[in-house]
CSV table of C-alpha atoms in Angstrom, one decimal:
chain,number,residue,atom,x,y,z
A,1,UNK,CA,-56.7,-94.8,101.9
A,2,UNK,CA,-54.4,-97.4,103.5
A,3,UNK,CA,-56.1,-99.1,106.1
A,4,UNK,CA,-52.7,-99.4,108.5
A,5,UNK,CA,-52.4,-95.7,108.5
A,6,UNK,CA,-51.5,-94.3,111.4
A,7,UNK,CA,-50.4,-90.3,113.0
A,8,UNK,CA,-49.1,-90.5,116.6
A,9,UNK,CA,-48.6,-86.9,117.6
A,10,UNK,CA,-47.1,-86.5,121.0
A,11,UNK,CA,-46.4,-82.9,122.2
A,12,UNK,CA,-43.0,-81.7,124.1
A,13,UNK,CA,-44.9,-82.8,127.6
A,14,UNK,CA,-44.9,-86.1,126.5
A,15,UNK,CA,-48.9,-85.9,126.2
A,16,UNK,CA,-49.5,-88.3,122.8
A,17,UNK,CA,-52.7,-89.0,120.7
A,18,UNK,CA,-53.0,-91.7,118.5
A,19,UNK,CA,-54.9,-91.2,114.7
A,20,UNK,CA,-55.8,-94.5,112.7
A,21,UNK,CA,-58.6,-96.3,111.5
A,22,UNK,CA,-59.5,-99.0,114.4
A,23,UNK,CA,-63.0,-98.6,115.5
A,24,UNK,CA,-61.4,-99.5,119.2
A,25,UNK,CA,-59.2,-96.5,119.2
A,26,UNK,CA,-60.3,-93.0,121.0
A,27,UNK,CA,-59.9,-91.3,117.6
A,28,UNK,CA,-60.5,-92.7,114.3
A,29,UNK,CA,-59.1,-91.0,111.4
A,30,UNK,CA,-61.4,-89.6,109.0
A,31,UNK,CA,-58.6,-87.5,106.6
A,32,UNK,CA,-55.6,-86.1,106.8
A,33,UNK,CA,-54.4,-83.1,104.5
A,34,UNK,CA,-51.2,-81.7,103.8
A,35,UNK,CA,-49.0,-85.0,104.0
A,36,UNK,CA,-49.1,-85.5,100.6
A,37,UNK,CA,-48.5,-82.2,99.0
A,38,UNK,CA,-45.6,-80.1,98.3
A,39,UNK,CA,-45.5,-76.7,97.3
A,40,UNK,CA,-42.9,-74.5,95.5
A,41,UNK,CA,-43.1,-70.7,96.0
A,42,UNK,CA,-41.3,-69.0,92.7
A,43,UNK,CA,-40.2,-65.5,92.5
A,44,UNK,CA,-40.2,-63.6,89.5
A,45,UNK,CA,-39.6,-60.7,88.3
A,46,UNK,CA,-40.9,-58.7,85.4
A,47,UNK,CA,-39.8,-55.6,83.1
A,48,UNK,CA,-42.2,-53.7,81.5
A,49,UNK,CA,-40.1,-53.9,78.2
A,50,UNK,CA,-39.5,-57.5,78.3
A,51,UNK,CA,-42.3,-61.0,77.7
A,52,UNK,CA,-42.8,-62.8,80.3
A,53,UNK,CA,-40.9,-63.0,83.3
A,54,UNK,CA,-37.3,-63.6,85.2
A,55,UNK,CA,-37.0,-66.5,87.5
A,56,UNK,CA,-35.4,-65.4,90.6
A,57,UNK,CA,-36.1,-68.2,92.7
A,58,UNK,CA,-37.9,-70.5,94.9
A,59,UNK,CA,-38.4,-72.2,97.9
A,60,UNK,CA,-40.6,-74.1,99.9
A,61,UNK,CA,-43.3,-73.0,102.6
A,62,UNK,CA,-44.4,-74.0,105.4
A,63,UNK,CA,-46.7,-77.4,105.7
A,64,UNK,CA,-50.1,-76.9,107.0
A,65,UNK,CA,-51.6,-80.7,108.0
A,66,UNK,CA,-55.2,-80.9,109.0
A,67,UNK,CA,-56.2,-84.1,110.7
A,68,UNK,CA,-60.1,-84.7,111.0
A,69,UNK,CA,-60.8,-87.3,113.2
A,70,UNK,CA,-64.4,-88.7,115.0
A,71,UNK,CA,-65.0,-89.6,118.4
A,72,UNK,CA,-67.6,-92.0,119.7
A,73,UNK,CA,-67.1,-92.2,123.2
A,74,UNK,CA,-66.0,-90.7,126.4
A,75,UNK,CA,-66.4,-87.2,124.8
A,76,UNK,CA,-65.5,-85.1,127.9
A,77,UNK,CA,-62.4,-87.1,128.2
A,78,UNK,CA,-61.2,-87.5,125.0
A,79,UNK,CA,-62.1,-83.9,124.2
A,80,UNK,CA,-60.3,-82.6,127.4
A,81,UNK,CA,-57.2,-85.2,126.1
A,82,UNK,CA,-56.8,-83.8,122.6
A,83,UNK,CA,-56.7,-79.9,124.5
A,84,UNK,CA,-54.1,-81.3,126.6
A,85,UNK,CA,-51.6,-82.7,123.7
A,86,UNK,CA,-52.5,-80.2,121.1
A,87,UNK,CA,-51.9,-76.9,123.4
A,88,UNK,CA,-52.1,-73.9,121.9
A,89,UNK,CA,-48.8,-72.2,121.7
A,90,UNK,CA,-47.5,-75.2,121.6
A,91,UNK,CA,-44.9,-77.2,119.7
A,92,UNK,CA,-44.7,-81.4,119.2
A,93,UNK,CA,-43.4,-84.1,116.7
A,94,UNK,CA,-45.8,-85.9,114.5
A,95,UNK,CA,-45.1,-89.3,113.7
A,96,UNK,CA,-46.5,-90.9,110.0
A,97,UNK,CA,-46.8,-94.4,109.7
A,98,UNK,CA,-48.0,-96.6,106.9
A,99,UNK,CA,-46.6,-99.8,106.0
A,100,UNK,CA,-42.9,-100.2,106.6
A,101,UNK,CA,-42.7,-96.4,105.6
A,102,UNK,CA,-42.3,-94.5,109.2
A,103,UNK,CA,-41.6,-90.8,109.1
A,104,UNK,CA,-41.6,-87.8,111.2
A,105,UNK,CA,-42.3,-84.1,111.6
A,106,UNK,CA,-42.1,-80.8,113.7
A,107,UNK,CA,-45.4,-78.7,114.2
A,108,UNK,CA,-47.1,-76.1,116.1
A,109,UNK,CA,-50.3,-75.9,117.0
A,110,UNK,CA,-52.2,-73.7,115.0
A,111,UNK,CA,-55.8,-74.6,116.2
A,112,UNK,CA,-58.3,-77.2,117.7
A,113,UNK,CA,-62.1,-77.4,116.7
A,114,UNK,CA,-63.9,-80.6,118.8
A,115,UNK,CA,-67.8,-80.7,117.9
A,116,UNK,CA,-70.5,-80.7,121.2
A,117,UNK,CA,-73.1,-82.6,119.5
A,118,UNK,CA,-74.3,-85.9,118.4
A,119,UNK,CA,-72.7,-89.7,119.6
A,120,UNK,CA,-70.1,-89.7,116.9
A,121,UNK,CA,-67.9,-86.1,117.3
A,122,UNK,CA,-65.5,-84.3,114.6
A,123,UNK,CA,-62.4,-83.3,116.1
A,124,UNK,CA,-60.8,-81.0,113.6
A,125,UNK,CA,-56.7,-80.1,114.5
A,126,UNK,CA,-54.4,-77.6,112.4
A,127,UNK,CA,-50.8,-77.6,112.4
A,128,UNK,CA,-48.3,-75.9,111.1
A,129,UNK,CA,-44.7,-77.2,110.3
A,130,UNK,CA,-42.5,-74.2,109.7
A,131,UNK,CA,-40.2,-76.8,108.1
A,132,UNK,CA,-42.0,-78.3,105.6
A,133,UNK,CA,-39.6,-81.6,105.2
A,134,UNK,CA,-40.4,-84.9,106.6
A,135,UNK,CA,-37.5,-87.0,108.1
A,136,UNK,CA,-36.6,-90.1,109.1
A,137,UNK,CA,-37.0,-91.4,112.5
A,138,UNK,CA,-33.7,-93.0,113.0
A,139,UNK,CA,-29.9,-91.2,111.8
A,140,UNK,CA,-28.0,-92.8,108.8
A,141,UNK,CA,-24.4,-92.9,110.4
A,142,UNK,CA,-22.1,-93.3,107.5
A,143,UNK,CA,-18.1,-94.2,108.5
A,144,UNK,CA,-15.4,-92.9,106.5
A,145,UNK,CA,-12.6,-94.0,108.6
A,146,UNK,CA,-12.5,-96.0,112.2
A,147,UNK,CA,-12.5,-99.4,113.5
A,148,UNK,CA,-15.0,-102.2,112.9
A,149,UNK,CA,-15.9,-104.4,115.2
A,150,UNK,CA,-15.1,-108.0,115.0
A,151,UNK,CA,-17.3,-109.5,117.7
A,152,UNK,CA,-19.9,-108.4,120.4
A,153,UNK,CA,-20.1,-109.5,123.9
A,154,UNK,CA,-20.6,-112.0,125.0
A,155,UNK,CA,-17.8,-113.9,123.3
A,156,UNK,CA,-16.5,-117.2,123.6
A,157,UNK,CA,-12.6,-116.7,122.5
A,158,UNK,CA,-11.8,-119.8,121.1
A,159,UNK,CA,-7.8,-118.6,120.0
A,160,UNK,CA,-5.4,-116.4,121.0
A,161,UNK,CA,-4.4,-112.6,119.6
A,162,UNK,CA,-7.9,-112.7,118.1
A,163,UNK,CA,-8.4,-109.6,116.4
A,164,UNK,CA,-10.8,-106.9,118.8
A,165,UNK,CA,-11.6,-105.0,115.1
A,166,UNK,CA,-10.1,-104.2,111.8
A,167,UNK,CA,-9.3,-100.8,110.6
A,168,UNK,CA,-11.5,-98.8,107.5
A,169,UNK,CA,-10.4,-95.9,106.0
A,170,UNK,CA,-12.4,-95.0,103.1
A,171,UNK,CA,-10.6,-91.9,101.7
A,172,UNK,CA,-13.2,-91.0,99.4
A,173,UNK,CA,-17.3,-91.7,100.3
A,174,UNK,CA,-20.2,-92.1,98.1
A,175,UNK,CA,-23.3,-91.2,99.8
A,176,UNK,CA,-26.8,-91.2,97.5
A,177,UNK,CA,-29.5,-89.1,98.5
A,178,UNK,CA,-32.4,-90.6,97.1
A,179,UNK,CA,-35.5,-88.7,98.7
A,180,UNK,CA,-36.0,-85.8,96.3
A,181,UNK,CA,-34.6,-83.0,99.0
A,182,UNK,CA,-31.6,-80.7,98.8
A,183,UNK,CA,-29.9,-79.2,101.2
A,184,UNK,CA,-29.9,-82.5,104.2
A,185,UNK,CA,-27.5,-80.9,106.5
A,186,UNK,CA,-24.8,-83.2,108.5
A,187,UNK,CA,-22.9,-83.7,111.2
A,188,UNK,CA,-19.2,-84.8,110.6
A,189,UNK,CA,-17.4,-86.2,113.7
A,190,UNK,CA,-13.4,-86.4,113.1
A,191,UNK,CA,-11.6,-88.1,115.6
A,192,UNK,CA,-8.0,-88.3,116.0
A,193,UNK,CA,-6.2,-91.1,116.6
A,194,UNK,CA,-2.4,-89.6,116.4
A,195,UNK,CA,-1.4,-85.6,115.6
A,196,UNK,CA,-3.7,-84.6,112.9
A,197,UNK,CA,-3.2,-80.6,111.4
A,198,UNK,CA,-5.7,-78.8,110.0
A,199,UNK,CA,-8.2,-81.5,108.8
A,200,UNK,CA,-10.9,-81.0,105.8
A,201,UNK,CA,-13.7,-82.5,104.0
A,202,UNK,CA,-14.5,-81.7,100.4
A,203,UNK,CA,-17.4,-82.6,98.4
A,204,UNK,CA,-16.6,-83.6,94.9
A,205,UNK,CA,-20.2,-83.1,93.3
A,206,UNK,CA,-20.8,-78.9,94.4
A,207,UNK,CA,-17.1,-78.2,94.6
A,208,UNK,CA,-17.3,-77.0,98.1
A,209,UNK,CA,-14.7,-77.7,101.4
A,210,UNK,CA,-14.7,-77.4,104.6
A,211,UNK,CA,-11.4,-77.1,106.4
A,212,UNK,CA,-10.5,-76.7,110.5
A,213,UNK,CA,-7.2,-74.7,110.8
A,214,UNK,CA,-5.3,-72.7,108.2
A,215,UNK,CA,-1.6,-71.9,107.5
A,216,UNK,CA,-1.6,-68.9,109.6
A,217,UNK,CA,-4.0,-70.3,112.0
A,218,UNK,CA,-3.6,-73.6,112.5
A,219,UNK,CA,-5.3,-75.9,114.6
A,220,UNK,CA,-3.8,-79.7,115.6
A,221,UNK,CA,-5.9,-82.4,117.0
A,222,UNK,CA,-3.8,-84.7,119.4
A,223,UNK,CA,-4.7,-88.5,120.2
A,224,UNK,CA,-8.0,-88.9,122.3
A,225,UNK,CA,-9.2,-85.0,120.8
A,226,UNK,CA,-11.9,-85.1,118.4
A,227,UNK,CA,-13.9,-82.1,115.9
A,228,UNK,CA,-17.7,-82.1,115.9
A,229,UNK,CA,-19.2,-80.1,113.0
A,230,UNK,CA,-22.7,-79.0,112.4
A,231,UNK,CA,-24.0,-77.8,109.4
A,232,UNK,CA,-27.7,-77.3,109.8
A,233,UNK,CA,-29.8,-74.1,108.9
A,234,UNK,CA,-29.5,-73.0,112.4
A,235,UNK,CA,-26.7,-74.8,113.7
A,236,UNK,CA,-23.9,-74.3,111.5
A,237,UNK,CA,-20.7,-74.3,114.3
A,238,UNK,CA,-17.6,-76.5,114.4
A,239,UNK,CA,-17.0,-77.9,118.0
A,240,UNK,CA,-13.6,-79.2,119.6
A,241,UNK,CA,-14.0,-81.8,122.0
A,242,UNK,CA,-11.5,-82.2,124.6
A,243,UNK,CA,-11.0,-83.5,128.2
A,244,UNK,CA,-14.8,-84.5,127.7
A,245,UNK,CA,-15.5,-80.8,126.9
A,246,UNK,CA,-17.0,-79.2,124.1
A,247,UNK,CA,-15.8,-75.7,122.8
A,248,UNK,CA,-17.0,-73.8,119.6
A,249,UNK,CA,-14.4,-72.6,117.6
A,250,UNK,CA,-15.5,-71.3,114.5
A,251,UNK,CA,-12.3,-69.3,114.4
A,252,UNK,CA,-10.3,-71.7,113.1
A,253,UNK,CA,-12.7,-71.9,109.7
A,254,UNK,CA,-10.7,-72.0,106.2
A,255,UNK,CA,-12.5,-68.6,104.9
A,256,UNK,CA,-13.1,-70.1,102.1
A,257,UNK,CA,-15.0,-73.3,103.5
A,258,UNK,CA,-18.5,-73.8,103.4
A,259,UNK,CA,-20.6,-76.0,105.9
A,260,UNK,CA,-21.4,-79.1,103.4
A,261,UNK,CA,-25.2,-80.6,103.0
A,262,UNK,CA,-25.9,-83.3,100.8
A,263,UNK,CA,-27.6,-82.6,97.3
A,264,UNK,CA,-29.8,-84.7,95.8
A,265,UNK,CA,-28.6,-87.7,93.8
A,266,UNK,CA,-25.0,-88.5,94.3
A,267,UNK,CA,-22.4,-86.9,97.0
A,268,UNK,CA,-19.0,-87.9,96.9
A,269,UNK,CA,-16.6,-86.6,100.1
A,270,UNK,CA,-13.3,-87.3,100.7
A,271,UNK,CA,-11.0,-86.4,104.1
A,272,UNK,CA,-7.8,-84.9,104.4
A,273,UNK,CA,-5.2,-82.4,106.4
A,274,UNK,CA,-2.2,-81.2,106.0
A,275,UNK,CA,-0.6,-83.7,108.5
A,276,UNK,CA,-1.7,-86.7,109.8
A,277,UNK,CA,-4.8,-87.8,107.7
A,278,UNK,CA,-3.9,-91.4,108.5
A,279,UNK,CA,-5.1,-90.8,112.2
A,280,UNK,CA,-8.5,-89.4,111.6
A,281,UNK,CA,-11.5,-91.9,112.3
A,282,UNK,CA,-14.7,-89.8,110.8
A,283,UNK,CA,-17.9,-90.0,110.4
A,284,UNK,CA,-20.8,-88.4,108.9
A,285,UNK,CA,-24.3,-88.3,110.8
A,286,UNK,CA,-27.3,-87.3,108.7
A,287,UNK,CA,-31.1,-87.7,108.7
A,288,UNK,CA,-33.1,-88.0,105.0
A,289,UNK,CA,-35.7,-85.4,104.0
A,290,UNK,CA,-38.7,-86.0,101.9
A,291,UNK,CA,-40.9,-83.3,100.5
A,292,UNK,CA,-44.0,-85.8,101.1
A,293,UNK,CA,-45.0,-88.9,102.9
């Protein structure tokens, strides 16, 4: 076991307890199960006049982590503490450190078993993490096409017409997906600069597009307006942002589009539209998955 482990949980009150191995701290971490596992439920099928089996497919269930921890002091507190964050019916955010390695997950409480007797206590806490993927704390923002910055504030200008940014516009966009998950959903942000028509994105590696505005439906984006697409499990919904307001129109949707996620290994995307391409500033927002810590 590293001895710089640490599992903050902290519940949607704000209520946080601290795991790790410091003799000083409330709880110190005796195990932790389920953080290191991965399991992959296959379906099958099977004919009585056939070996064997036929793969139907698989998918991933939910995480169950078990933290065992001891106290040593202040029982009634610390015992009234860990009821207070780890609520039953209730839902929180656990937070694995270890190293430089920091990475988070969603749970629910699925039960809390604190021992009555002796000076050094067991505290035994169950959660379950519906999904079973880890995540990163902070987003990867990834530009495609906008303006770079070329100084902060403050600034000392020492010439004049210096320039406030320089323009990118990276048509096509590799982005590597190197944590072992599929299906890392995104949110693309496509502002317009000038008139844009029907703008797109298409991924190269799964062969898949998803376009905003069609010949008989079109949609057009003037300066200052801006398209927010989310393509999570439950959040898939393409957004137009306007006057500072944002309104779902899922109408406008290419039938044939599908609402990207990265792969694993190597995604290639590339913007378009029928008009005005050259004014788009986008951006892809996404946050990595791992199938363990």
């Amino acid at each position: 076991m590293s001895a710089d482990r640490q599992i903050i949980c902290r519940n949607k009150d704000g209520v946080e307890v601290t795991f790790n191995y410091d003799d000083e701290n409330a709880f110190f971490l005796e195990s932790v199960d389920g953080v290191m596992s991965v399991k992959n439920k296959n379906t099958t099928s099977e004919n009585t006049t056939t070996d064997g089996s036929t793969y139907q497919g698989s998918s991933v269930p939910q995480r169950n982590i078990v933290i065992t921890a001891h106290i040593s002091r202040r029982h009634v507190y610390n015992r009234n503490l860990l009821y207070k964050c780890f609520k039953l019916k209730s839902f929180g955010k656990l937070t694995y450190k270890e190293e430089d390695e920091i990475r988070e997950i969603d749970y629910s409480v699925e039960a809390i078993n604190v021992g009555d007797k002796g000076v050094v206590r067991r505290a035994v806490i169950s959660l379950l993490c519906s999904d079973p993927f880890f995540k990163d704390k902070e987003d990867t923002i990834v530009t495609m096409a906008g303006w770079d910055p070329c100084f902060t504030f403050p600034h000392a200008f020492k010439e004049e017409k210096e320039p406030f940014g320089k323009r990118i516009a990276e048509i096509t966009k590799v982005i590597d997906n190197d944590s072992s998950a599929e299906n890392i959903d995104i949110e693309i942000l496509i502002k317009a600069d000038g008139t844009v028509t029907n703008p797109a994105i298409y991924h190269a590696e799964k062969g898949e597009f998803i376009k905003i505005g069609t010949a008989t439906n079109p949609l057009t984006l003037a300066h200052g307006e801006a398209i927010r697409i989310t393509t999570g499990t439950d959040e898939k919904n393409v957004y137009l942002i306007k006057d500072n307001n944002e309104k779902e129109i899922n109408e406008y949707l290419d039938e044939g589009s599908d609402f990207i996620q990265l792969r694993d290994g190597r995604n290639t995307l590339t913007y378009a539209a029928d008009e005005g391409r050259d004014y788009m500033d986008v951006t892809i927002t996404y946050r990595s998955r791992y199938i363990g810590v």
